[in-house]
XYZ file of C-alpha atoms in Angstrom:
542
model
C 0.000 0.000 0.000
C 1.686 3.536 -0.831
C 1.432 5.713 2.044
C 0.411 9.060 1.495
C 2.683 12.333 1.385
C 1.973 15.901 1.404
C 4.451 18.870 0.232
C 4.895 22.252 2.049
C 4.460 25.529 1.344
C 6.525 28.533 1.968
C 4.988 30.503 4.613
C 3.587 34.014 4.423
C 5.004 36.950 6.625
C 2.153 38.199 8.874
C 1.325 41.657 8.274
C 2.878 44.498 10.325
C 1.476 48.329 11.123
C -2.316 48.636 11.540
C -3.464 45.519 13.626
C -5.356 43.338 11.701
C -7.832 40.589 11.651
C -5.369 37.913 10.009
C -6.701 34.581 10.936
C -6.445 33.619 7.268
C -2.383 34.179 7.649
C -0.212 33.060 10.153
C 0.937 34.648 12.763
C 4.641 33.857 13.934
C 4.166 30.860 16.003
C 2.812 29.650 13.022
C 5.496 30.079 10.761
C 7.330 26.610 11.260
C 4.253 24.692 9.893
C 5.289 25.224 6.192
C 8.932 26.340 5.921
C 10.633 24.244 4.001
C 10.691 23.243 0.268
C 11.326 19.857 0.042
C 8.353 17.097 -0.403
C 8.526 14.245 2.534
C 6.233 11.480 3.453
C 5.013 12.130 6.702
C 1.114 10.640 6.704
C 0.544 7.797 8.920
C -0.927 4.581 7.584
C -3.306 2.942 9.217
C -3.869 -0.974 9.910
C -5.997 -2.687 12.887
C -4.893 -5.400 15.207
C -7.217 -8.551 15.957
C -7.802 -10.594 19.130
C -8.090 -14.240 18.760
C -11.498 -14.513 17.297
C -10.894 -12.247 14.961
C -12.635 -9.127 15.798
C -10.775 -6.208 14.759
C -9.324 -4.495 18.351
C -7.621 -1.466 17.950
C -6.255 1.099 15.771
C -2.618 1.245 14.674
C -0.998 4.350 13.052
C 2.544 3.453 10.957
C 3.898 7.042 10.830
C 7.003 7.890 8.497
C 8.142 9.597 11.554
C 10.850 8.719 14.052
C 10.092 7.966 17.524
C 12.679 9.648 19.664
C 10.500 11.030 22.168
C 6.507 10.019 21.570
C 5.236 13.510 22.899
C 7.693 15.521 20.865
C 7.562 13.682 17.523
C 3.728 14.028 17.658
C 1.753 10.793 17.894
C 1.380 9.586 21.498
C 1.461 5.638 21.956
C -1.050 5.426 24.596
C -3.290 2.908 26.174
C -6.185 1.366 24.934
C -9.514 3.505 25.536
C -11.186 0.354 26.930
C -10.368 -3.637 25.784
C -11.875 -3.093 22.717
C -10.875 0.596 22.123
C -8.537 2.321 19.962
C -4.887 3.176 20.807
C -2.374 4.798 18.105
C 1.086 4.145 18.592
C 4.494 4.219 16.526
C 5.877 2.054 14.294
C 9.265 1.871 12.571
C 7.903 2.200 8.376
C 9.622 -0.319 6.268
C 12.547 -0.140 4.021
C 14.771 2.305 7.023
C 17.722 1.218 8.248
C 18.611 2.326 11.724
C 22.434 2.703 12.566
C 24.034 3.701 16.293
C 20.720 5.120 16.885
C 20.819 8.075 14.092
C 17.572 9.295 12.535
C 17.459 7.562 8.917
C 16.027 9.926 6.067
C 12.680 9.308 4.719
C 12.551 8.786 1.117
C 11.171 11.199 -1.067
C 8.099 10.692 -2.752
C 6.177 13.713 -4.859
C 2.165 13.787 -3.789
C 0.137 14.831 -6.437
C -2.130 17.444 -5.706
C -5.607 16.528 -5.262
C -8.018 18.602 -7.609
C -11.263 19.048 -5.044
C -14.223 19.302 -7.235
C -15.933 22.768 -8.072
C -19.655 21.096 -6.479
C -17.654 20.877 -2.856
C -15.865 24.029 -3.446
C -19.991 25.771 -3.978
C -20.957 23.783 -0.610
C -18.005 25.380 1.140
C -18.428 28.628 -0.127
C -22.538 29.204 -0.170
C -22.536 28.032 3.461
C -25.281 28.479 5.954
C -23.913 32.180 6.580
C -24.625 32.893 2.782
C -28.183 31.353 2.507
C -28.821 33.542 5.759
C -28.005 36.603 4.642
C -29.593 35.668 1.416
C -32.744 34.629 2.749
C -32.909 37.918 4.848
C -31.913 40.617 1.947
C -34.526 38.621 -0.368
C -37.494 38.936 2.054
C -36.531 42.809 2.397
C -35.948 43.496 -1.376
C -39.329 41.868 -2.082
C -40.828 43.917 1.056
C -39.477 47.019 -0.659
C -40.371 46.184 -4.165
C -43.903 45.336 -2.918
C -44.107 49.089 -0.844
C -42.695 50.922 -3.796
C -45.741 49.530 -6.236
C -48.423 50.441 -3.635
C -49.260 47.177 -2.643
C -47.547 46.514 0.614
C -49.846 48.847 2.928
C -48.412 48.136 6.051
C -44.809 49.940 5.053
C -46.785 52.759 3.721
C -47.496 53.481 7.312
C -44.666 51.940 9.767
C -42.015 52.047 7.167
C -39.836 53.316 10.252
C -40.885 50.550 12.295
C -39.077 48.252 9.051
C -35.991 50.410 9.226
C -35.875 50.045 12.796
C -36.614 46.225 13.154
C -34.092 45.054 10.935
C -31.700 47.067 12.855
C -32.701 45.827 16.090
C -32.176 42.416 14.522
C -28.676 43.312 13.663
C -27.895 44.153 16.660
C -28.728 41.173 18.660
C -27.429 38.922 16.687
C -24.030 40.051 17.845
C -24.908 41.066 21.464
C -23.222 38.704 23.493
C -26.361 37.523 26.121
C -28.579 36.952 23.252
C -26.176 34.430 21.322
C -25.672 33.000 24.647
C -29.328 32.517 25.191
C -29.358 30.899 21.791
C -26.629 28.189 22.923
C -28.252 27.609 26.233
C -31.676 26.818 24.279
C -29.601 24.747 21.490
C -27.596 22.413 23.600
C -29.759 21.894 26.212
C -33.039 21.561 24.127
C -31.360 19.274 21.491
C -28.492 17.246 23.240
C -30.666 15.002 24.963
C -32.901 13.469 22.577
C -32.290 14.946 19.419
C -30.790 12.910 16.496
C -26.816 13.998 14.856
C -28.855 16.112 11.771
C -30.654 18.662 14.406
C -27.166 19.083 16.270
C -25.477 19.559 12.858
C -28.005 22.305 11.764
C -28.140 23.870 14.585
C -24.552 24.003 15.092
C -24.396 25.776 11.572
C -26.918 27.907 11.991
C -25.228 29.183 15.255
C -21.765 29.328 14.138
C -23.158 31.788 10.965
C -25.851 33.930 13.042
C -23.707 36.587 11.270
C -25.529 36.445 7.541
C -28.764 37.125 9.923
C -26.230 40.199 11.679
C -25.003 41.512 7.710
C -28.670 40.763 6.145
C -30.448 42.627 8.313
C -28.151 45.480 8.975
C -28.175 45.831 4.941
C -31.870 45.514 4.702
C -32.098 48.377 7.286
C -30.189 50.312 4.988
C -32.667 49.670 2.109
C -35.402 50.827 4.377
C -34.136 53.473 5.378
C -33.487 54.888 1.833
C -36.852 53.739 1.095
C -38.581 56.018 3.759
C -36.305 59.196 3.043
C -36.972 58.897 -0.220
C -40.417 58.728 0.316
C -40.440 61.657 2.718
C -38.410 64.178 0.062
C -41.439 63.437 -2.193
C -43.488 64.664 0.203
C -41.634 67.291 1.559
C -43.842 69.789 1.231
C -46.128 68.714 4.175
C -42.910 67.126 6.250
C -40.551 69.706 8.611
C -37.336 70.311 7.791
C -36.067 68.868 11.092
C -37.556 65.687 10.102
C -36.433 65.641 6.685
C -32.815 66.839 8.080
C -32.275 64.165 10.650
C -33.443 61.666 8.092
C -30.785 62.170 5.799
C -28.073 62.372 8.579
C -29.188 58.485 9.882
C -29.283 57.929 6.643
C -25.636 58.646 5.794
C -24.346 57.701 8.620
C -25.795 54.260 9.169
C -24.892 53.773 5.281
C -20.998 54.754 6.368
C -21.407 52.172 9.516
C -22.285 49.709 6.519
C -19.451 49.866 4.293
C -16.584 50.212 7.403
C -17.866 46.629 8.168
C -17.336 45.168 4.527
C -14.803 42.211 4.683
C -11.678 44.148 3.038
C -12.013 46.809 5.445
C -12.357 44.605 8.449
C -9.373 42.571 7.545
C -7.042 45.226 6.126
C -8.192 48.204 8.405
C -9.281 46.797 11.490
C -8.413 49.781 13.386
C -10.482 52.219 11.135
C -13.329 49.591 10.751
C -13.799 49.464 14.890
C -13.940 53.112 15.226
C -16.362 53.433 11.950
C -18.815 50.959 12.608
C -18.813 51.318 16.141
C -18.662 55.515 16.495
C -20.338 56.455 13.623
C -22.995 53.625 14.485
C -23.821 54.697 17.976
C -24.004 58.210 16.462
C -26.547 57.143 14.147
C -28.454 55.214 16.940
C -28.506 59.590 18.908
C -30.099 60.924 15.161
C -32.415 57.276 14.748
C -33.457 58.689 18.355
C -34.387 62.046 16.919
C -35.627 61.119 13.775
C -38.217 58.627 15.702
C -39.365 60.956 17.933
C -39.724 64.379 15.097
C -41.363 62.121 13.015
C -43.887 60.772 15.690
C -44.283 64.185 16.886
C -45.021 65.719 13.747
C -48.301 65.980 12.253
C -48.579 65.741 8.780
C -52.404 67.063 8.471
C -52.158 69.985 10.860
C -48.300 70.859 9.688
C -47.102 71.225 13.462
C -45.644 69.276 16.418
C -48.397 67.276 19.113
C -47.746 68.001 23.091
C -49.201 64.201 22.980
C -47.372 61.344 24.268
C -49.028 58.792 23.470
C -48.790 59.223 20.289
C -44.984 58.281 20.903
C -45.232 55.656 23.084
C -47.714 53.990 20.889
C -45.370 54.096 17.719
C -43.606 50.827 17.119
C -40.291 52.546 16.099
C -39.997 54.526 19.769
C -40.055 50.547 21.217
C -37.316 49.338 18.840
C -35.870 52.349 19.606
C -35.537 51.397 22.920
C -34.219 48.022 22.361
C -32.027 48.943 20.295
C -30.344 51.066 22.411
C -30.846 48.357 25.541
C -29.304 45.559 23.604
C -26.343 48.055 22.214
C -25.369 49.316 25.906
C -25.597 45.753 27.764
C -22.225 44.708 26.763
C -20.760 47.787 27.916
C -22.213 48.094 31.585
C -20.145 44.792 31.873
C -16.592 46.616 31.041
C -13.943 46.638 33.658
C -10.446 46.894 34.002
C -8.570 43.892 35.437
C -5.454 42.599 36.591
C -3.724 40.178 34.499
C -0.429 38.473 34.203
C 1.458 38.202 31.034
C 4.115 35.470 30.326
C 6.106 35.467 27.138
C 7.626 32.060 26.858
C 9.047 33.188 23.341
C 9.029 36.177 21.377
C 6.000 34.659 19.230
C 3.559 34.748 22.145
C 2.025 36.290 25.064
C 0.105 34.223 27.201
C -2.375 36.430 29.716
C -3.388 35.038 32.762
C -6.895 36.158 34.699
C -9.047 35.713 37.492
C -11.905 33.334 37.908
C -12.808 29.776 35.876
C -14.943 29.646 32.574
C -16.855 27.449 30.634
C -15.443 25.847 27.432
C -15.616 27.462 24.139
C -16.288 31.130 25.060
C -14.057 34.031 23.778
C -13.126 37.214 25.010
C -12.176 40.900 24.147
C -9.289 42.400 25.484
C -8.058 46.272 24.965
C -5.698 48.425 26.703
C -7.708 51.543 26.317
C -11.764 51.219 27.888
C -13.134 52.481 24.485
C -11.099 51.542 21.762
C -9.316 48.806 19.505
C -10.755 45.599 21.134
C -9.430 42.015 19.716
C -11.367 39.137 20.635
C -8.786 35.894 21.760
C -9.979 31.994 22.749
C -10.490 31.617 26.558
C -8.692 28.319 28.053
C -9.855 27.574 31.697
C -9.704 24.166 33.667
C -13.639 24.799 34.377
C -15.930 27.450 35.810
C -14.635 26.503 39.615
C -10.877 27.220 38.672
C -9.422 30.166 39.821
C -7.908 31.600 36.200
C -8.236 31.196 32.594
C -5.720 32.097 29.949
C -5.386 33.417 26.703
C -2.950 32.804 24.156
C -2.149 36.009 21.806
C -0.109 35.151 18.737
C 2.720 38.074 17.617
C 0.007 39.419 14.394
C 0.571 43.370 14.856
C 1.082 46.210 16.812
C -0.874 45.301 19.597
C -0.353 41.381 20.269
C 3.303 43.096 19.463
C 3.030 45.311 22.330
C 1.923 42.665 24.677
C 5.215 41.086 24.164
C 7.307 43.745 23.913
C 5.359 45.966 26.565
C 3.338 43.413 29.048
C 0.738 45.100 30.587
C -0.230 44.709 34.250
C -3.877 45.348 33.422
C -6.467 45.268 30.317
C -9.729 46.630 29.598
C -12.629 43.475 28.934
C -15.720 42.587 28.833
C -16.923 40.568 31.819
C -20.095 38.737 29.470
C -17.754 36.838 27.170
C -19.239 35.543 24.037
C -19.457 31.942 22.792
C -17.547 30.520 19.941
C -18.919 27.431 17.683
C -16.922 25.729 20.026
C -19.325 26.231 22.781
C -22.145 23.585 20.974
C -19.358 20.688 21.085
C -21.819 20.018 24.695
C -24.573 18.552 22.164
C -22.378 16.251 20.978
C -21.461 12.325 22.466
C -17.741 12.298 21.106
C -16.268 14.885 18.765
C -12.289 16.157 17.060
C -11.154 19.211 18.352
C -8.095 19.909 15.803
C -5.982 23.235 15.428
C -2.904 24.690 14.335
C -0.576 26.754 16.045
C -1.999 29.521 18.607
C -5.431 28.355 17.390
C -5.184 26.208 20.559
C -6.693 28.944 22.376
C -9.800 28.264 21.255
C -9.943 24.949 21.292
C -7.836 23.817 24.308
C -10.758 24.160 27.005
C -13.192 22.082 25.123
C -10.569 18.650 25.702
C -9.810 19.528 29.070
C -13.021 20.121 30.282
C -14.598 17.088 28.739
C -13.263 13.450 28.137
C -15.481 13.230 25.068
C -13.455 15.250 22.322
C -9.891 14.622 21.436
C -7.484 17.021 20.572
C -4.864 17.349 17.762
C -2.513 19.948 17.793
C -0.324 20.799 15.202
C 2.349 23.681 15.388
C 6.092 24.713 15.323
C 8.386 23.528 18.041
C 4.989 23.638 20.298
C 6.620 23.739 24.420
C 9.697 25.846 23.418
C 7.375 28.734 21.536
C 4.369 28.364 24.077
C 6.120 27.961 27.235
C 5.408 25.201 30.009
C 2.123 26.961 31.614
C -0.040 25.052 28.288
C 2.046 22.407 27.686
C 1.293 21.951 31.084
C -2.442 22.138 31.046
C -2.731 19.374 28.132
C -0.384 16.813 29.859
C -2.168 17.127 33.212
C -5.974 17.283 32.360
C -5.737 15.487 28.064
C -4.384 11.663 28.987
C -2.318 10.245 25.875
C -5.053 8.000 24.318
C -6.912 11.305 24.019
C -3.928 13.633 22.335
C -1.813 13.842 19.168
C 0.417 16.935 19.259
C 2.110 17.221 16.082
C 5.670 19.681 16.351
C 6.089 20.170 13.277
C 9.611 21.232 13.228
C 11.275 18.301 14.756
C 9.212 16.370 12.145
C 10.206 18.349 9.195
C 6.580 19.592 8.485
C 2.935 19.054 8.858
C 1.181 15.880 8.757
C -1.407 14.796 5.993
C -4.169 16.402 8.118
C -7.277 14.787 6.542
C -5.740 11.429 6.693
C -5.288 11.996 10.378
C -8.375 13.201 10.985
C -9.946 10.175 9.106
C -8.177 7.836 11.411
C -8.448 9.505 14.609
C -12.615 9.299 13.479
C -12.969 6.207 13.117
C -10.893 5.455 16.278
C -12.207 7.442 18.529
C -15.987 6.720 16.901
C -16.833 11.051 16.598
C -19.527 12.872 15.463
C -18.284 15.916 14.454
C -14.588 17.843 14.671
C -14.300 21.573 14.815
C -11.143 23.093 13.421
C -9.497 26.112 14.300
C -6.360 27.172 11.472
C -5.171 29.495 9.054
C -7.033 29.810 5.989
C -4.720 27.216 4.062
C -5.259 24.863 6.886
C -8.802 25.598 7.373
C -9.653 25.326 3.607
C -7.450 22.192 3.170
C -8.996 20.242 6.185
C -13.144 21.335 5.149
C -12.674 20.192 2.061
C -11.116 16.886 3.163
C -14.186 16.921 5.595
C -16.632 17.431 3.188
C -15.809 14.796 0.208
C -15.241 12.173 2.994
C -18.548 13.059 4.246
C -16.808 13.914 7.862
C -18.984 16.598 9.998
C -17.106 19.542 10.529
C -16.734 23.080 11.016
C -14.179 25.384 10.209
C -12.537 28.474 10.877
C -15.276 31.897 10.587
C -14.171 34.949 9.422
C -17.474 36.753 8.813
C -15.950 37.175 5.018
């Protein structure tokens, strides 16, 4: 049987100056997963052992590797799970000859690259965060069609209250209590009873809430043009306050808009934050006026009511309200807190807080109260530990600064917000695989439940991120539940689908969620997907 082999890439430099949202590069404890420019066969091959009657027992990886040190050259040999579960251990591959103990040279062997077809590139692509935000924008383009021929009556007279809803949607489908409500409901309303499809779906649909977040906040937009349109043609019987504070939401919820489009998230992060979220709570102060001139206003008698009921009855003053609610919750929770930074290399910072958290939640960190937040994976032992972690790859100036200038406190958010990795408590047994400092957001999930295994696969792993997390996975991840991959002392990454394949079928999972770079990411989904393997990637909003 030929094994498999894989070829490496030369690594991008991260980018430097304006910190930027560059989870589809790799930051510098990342660079060691492709540097090198030679073609080696590193994938394991598979084979299972029998008992005496036959039945196959256990799983055994052959790995072109070289065991030295088990830990260290990535594959763990551990015990069997149970007497009929799986165990991976090392084998010597065939055809090496070992003298005085040196480390033989694999042989060289070219892998031809796999051509993935276009059908599972569409899958990838239009993905549940696509038919979202498709399914919203159509609903509200028909809406507005439908209003602008006359036969839509109900936006002829709460055309505000359409503006207003969609942006209240927007909004809480990236406030943090609400998505947590939304994973409370999902995993404890489906993990009991519910069959692997539900968990799937709903799993999808949480991890891309965001099309619901971008379709709305669009559709708003639409609206909004919609009803000042509408009011200039009839703005001989409207004020000019009204008319005025129209066209200033207007504009500036329009400018919130485009600062959030994916180029200038990714390439301007720092001009994106104070765009969408300035100019946005601006426009929520003129949305403010605008409902309460135009509420005020009467159109027949051509001057303001002294009535308030006539506000508090209007649908837009309540979504007003909300709104506003939903926009400021987050914020009441802001404090400033003591942490401890450790730098075990110049690649890395890893910050140490107060108090125990669940798996799978993420948090926002900032030295300033107001400005230039960045959102890390939380590790924690569990919600009765007394700290949790995060890991904060060298990307920019300010994971830069954290390493070159450790602060003694930051600026978070005490509600943190859950990750896709937060629904791996719906599932019986899942894969928890990622790549270099990805392990932040994926470490908590494997130590705080004996259910999902972990792979980890990054660049001379203990040396770059110090003893504090190599730490964590030896005490609370036992080796029959572990691979880490270093992939410097093996000469480069492993064939990660094959891996994941194996480690499947061995461990008998139901889904794996992968955090990487994009090449990672993309190569591992659409592994996933033609071998029919449940899994999600990587997110970056596009």
């Amino acid at each position: 049987m030929q094994p498999s082999s894989w070829h490496r890439e030369d690594a991008s430099q991260p980018p430097d100056g304006d910190e930027k949202h560059t989870n589809q590069d790799w930051d510098d404890a990342e660079r060691g997963l492709y540097d090198s420019n030679e073609k080696l066969p590193v994938a394991p091959r598979a084979t299972h052992s029998s008992d005496d009657d036959g039945r196959k027992k256990s799983l055994v990886i052959e790995t072109y590797l070289f065991p030295t040190s088990p830990i260290h050259e990535g594959l763990t040999p551990p015990p069997a799970l149970s007497p009929t579960g799986p165990r991976l251990s090392l084998a010597w591959p065939k055809g090496f000859i070992v003298q005085d103990g040196e480390r033989p040279a694999p042989k060289k062997i070219a892998a031809p690259k796999k051509k993935v077809s276009r059908w599972i590139l569409f899958q990838l692509w239009y993905n549940t965060y696509r038919k979202l935000f498709t399914l919203v924008t159509f609903l509200n383009a028909l809406g507005i069609l439908l209003a602008g021929l006359g036969k839509f009556p109900y936006a002829d007279k709460h055309s505000g209250a359409l503006v207003l809803g969609n942006l209240l949607a927007a909004v809480l489908f990236r406030n943090e209590l609400f998505l947590r409500f939304l994973y409370i409901v999902a995993i404890y309303g489906l993990r009991g009873w519910a069959p692997l499809c539900f968990k799937i779906g709903a799993t999808s649909f949480l991890q891309h809430v965001g099309g619901i977040h971008s379709g709305c906040a669009l559709s708003g937009a639409g609206w909004l043009i919609f009803k000042i349109v509408d009011i200039l043609r009839h703005h001989s019987v409207q004020h000019a306050s009204v008319i005025a504070t129209g066209v200033i939401t207007n504009v500036l919820v329009i400018v919130s808009i485009i600062s959030a489009f994916p180029w200038v998230r990714n390439n301007h992060h720092n001009a994106f934050e104070r765009h969408h979220r300035f100019i946005g709570w601006l426009g929520i102060a003129t949305t403010w006026n605008f409902v309460i001139l135009g509420n005020f206003y009467d159109i027949k008698k051509g001057e303001f009511r002294a009535d308030a009921d006539a506000l508090l009855s209007a649908q837009e003053f309540w979504f007003a309200i909300f709104i506003t609610v939903f926009v400021l919750i987050p914020w009441f929770t802001l404090r400033e807190v003591p942490v401890d930074v450790e730098i075990p290399s110049p690649k890395v910072a890893v910050l140490k807080f107060k108090r125990g958290m669940q798996q799978g939640l993420l948090g926002r960190i900032s030295r300033t109260s107001i400005m230039e937040y960045h959102a890390f994976g939380i590790i924690s032992e569990g919600r009765k530990s007394d700290c949790h972690y995060m890991i904060c790859g060298v990307q920019g100036d300010f994971t830069r600064e954290l390493v070159n200038n450790p602060p003694k406190t930051v600026w978070t958010r005490e509600l943190k917000f859950a990750g896709v990795g937060h629904a791996s408590a719906m599932f019986k047994r899942g894969i928890r695989i990622c790549t270099g400092t990805g392990i932040g957001a994926a470490l908590s999930t494997c130590i705080q439940s004996p259910n999902w295994f972990f792979i980890w696969i990054g660049s001379d792993q203990e040396k770059t991120f110090g003893p504090t997390i190599t730490g964590l996975i030896h005490k609370h991840i036992p080796p029959e539940r572990r691979i880490l991959w270093d992939s410097k002392k093996e000469g480069g990454r492993p064939d990660a689908v094959r891996l994941l394949k194996e480690t499947w079928a061995s461990f008998g999972a139901e889904v794996i969620f992968i955090t990487s770079n994009k090449q990672g990411n993309d190569e591992m989904m659409q592994g996933c997907r033609e071998t029919g393997l449940h899994a999600f990637g990587t997110l970056w909003d596009f």
